[in-house]
mmCIF file of C-alpha atoms in Angstrom:
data_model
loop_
_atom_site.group_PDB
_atom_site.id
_atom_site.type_symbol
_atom_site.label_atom_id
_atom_site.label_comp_id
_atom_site.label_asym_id
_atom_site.label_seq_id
_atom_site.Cartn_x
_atom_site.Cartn_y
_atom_site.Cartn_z
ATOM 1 C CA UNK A 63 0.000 0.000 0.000
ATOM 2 C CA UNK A 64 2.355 2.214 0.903
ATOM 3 C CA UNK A 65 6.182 2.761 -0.548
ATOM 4 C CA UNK A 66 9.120 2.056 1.352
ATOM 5 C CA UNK A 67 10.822 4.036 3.302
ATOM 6 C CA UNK A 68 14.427 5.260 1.603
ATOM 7 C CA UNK A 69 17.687 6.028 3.439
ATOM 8 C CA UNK A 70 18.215 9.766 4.179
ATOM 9 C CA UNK A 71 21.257 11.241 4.707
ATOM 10 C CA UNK A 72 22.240 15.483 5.438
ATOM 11 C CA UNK A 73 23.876 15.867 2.150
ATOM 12 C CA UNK A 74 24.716 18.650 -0.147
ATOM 13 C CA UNK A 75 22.625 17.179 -2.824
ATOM 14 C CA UNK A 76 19.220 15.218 -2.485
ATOM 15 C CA UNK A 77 19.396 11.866 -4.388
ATOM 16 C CA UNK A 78 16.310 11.682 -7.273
ATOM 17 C CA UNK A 79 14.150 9.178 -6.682
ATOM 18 C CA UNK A 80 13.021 5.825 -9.257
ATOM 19 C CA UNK A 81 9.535 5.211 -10.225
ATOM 20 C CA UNK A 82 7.888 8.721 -10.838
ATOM 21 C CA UNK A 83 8.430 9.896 -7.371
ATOM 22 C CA UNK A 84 7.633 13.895 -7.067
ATOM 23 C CA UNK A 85 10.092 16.216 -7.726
ATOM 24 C CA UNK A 86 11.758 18.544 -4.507
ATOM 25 C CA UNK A 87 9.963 21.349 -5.378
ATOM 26 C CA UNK A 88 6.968 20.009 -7.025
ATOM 27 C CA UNK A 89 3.093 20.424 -5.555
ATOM 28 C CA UNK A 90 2.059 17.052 -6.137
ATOM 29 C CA UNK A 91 3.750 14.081 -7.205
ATOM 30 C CA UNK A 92 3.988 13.941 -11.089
ATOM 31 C CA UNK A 93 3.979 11.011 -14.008
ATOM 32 C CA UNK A 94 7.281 11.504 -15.163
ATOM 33 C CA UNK A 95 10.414 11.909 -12.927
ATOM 34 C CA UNK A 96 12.052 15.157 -12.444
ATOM 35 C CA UNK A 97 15.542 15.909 -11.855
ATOM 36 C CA UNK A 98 17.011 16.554 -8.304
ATOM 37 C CA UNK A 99 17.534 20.472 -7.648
ATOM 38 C CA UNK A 100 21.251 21.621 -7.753
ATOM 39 C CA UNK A 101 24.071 20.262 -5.182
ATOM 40 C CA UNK A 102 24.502 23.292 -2.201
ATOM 41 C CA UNK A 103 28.143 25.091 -2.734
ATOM 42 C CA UNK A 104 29.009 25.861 0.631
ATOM 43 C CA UNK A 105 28.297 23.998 3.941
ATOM 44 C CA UNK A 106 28.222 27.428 5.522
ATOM 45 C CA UNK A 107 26.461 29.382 3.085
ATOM 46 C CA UNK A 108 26.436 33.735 4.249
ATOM 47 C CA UNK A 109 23.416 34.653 5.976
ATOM 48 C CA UNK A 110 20.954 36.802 3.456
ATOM 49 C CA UNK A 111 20.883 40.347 4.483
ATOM 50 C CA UNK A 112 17.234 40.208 5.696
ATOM 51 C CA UNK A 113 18.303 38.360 8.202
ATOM 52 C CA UNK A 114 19.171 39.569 11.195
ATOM 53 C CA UNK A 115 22.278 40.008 13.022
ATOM 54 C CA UNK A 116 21.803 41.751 16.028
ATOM 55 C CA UNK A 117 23.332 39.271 18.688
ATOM 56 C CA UNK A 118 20.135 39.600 20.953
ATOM 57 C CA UNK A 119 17.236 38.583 18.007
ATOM 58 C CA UNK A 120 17.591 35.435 15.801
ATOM 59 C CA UNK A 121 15.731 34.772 12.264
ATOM 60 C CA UNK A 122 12.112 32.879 12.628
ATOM 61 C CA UNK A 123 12.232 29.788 11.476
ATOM 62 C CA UNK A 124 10.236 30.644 8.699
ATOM 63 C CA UNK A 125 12.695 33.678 7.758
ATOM 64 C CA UNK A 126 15.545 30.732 7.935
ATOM 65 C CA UNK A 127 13.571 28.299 5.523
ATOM 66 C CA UNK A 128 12.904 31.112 3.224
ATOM 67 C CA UNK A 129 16.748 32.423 2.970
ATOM 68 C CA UNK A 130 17.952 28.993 2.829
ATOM 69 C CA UNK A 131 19.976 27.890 -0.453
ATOM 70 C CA UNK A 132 17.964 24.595 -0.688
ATOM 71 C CA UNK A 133 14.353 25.585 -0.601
ATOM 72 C CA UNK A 134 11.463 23.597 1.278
ATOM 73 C CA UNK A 135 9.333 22.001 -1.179
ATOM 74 C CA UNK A 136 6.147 23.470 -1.604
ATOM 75 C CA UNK A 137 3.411 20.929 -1.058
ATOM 76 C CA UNK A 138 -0.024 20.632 1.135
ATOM 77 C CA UNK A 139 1.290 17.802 3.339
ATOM 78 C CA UNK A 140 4.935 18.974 4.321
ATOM 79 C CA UNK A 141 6.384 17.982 7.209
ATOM 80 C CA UNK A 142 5.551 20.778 9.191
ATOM 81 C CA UNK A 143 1.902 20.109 8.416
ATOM 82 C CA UNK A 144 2.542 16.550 9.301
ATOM 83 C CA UNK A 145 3.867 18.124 13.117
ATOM 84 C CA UNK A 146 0.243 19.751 13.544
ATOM 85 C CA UNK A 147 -1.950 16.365 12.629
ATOM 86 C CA UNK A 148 0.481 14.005 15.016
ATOM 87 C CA UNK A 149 -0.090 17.085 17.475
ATOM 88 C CA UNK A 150 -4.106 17.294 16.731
ATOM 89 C CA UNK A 151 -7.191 17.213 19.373
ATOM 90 C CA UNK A 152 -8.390 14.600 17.034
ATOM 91 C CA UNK A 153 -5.543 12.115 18.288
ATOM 92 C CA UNK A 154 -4.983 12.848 21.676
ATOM 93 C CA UNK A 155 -5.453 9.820 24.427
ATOM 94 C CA UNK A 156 -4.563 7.701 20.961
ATOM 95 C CA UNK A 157 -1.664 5.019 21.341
ATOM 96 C CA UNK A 158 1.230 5.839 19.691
ATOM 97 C CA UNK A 159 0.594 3.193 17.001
ATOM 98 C CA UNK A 160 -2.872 3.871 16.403
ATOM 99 C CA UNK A 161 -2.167 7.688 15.646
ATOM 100 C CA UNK A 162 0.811 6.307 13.277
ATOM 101 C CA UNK A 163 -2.071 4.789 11.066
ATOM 102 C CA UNK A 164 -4.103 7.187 11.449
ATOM 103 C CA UNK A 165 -1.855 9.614 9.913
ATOM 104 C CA UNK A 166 -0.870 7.363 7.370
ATOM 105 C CA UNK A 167 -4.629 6.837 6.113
ATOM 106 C CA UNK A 168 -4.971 10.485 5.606
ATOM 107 C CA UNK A 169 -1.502 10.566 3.604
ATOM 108 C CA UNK A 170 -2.688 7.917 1.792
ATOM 109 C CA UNK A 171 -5.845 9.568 1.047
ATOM 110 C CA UNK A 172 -4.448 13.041 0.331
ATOM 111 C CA UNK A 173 -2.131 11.347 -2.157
ATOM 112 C CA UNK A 174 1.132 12.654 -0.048
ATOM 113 C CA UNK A 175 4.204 10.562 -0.858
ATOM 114 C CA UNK A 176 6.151 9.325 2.208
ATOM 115 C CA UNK A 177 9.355 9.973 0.566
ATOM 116 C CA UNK A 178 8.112 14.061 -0.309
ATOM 117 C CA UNK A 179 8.208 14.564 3.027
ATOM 118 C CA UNK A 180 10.961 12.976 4.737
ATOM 119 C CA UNK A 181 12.942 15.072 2.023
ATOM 120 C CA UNK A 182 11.216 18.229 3.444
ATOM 121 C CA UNK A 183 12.429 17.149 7.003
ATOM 122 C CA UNK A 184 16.095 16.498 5.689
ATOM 123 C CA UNK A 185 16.049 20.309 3.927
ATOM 124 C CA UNK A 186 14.294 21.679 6.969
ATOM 125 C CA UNK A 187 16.486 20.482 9.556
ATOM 126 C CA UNK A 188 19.822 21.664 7.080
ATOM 127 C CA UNK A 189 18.728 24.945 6.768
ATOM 128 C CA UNK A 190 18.709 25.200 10.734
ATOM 129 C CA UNK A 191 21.488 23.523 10.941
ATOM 130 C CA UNK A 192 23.864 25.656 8.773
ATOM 131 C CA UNK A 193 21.565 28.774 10.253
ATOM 132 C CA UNK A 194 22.956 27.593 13.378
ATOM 133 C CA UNK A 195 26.534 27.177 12.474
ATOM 134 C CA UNK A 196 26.411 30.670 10.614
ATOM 135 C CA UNK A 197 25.468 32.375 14.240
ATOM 136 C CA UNK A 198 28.086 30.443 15.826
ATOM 137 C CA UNK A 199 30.650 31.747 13.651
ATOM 138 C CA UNK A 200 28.851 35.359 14.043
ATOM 139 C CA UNK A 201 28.814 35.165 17.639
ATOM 140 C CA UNK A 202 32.660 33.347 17.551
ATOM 141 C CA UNK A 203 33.531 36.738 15.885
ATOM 142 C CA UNK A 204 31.604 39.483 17.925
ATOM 143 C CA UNK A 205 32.986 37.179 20.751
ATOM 144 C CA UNK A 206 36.472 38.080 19.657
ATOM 145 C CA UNK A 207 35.869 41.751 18.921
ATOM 146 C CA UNK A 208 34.645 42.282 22.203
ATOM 147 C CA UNK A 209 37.515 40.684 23.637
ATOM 148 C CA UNK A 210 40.145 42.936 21.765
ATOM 149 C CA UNK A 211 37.941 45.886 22.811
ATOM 150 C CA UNK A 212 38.050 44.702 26.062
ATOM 151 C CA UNK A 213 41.891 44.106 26.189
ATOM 152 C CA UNK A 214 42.177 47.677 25.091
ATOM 153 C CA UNK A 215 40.074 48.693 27.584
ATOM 154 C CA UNK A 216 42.535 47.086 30.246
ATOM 155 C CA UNK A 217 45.582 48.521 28.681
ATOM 156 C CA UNK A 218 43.811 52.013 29.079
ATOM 157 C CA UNK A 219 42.907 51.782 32.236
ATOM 158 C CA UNK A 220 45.995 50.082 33.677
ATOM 159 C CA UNK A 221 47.995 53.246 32.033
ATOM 160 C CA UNK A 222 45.949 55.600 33.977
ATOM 161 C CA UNK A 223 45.661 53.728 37.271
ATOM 162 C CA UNK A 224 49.524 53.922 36.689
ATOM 163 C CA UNK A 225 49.475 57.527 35.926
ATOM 164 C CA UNK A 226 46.471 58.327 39.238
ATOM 165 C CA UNK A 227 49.108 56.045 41.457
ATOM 166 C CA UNK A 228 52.077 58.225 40.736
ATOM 167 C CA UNK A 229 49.993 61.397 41.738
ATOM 168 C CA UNK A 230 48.818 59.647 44.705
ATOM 169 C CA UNK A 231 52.034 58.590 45.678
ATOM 170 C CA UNK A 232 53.524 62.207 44.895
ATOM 171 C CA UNK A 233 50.918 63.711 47.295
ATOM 172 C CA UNK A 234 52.171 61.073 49.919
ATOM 173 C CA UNK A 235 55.659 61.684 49.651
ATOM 174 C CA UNK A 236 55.311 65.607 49.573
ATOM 175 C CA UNK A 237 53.292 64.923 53.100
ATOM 176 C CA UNK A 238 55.754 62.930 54.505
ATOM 177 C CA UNK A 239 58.523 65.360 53.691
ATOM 178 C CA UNK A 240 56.547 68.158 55.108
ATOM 179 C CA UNK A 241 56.290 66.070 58.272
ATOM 180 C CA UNK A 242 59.980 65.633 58.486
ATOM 181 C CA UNK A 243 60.308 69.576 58.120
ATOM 182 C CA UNK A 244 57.943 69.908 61.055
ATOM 183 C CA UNK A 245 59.234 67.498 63.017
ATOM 184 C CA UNK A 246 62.822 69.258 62.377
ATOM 185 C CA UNK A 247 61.360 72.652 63.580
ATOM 186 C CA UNK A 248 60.059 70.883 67.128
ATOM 187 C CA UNK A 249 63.702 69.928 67.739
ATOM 188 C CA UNK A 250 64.872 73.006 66.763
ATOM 189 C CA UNK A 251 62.260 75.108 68.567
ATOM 190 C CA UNK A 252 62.377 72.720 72.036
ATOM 191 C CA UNK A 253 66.173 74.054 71.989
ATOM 192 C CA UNK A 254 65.221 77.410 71.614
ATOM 193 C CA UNK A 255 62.546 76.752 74.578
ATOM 194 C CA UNK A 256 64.923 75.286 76.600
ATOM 195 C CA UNK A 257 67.532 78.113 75.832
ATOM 196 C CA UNK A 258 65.203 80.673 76.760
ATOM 197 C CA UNK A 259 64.321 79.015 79.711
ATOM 198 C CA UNK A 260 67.994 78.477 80.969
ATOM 199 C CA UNK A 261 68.466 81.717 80.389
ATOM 200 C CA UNK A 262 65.194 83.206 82.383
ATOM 201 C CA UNK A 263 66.672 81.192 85.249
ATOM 202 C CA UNK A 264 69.316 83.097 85.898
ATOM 203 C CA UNK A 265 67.253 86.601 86.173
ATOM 204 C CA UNK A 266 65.258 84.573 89.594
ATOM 205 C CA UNK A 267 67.942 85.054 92.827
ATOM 206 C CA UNK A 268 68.304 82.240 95.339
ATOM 207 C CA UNK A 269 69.772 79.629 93.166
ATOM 208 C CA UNK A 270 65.953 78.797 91.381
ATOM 209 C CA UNK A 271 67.580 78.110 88.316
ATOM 210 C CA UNK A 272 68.897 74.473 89.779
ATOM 211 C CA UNK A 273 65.004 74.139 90.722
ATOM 212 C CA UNK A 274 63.324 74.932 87.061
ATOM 213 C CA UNK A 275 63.394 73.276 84.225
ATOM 214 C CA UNK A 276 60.686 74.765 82.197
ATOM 215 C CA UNK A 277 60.025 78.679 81.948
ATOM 216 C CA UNK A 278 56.443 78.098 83.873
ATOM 217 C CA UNK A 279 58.432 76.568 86.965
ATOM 218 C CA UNK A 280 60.701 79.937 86.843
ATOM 219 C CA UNK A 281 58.033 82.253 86.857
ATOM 220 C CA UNK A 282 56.252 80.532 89.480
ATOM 221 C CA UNK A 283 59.627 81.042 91.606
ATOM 222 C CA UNK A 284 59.832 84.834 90.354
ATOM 223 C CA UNK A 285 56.315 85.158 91.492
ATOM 224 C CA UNK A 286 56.962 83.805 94.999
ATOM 225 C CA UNK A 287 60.320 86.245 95.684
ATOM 226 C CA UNK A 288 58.763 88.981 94.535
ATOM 227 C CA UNK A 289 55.670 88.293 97.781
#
């Protein structure tokens, strides 16, 4: 009743098939057999420029079937269609093997050749697949450009985390020397203190000065001779 199944295979050009089986592209199957559509050139064929290739939105499927080298074949049962019936109200809560029939009576009926589709399903799923290896080699790329942008990035701000660190380390240094300075002048100005002071005890009588040994302690003893 029905044909047998063939042998598929994802390659670059669909094999025709014996006995009057429909063409790739054809609506229904026809009398006479037609020749097989023209081998794909590249395995990675360029994205079409309606695509698009912003790295955040991806073509619809339908956008990737369309702008595929290989075209779906245009028919009333394609595979897709064949997705909807397995996936009807009409079959739900049937075993898996009574659906399988099912479908196959209404192929049968519609006059949809078994082999029409399962060649839809090989061109459908290679037209993801090399839409899928195109974005991977897009995305391998904007991968790498961001990474060189990045590296620059680094470089940049390393050289001016260099340059803010030197200024930083200027400011530190000028603070420390002015802290040496100061500390300098406290030496130099507890001499001076203590030179006045040796000095003020020798203008208190009664031997004081051996008795003082800051200028507070000498006036104190000034203050008392004077009562």
């Amino acid at each position: 009743m029905l044909k047998r199944w063939f042998p598929l295979a994802f390659a670059e050009e669909p094999k025709p098939r014996p006995n009057g089986l429909a063409r790739l592209a054809g609506d229904q199957p026809d009398a006479v057999s037609q020749p097989a559509p023209e081998p794909v050139q590249s395995r990675t064929p360029a994205l079409p420029p309606t695509l698009p290739r912003d790295p955040a939105k991806y073509a619809a499927f339908e956008q990737i079937y369309a702008g595929a080298p290989v075209k779906p074949p245009k028919m009333t049962y394609g595979i897709l269609k064949i997705a909807e019936m397995v996936n009807s109200s009409h079959l739900t809560g049937m075993p898996p093997e009574a659906r399988r029939c099912s479908l196959l009576m209404a192929l049968e009926a519609a006059g949809a050749e078994i082999e029409d589709l399962l060649q839809d399903a090989v061109v459908r799923q290679k037209a993801l697949n090399d839409y899928e290896h195109a974005q991977q080699l897009r995305l391998k790329e904007f991968e790498g450009v961001k990474l060189e942008e990045n590296a620059k990035i680094q470089a940049e701000l390393e050289r001016l985390t260099g340059q803010y660190l030197s200024r930083i380390q200027a400011n530190l240094d000028e603070v420390a020397r002015e802290q040496d300075s100061f500390r300098v002048w406290q030496r130099e100005k507890h001499q001076e203190s203590q030179r006045i002071t040796e000095a003020a005890t020798f203008c208190v009588p009664q031997g004081s000065a051996a008795n003082s040994s800051t200028l507070t302690a000498v006036l104190e003893r000034a203050t008392f001779v004077r009562r």
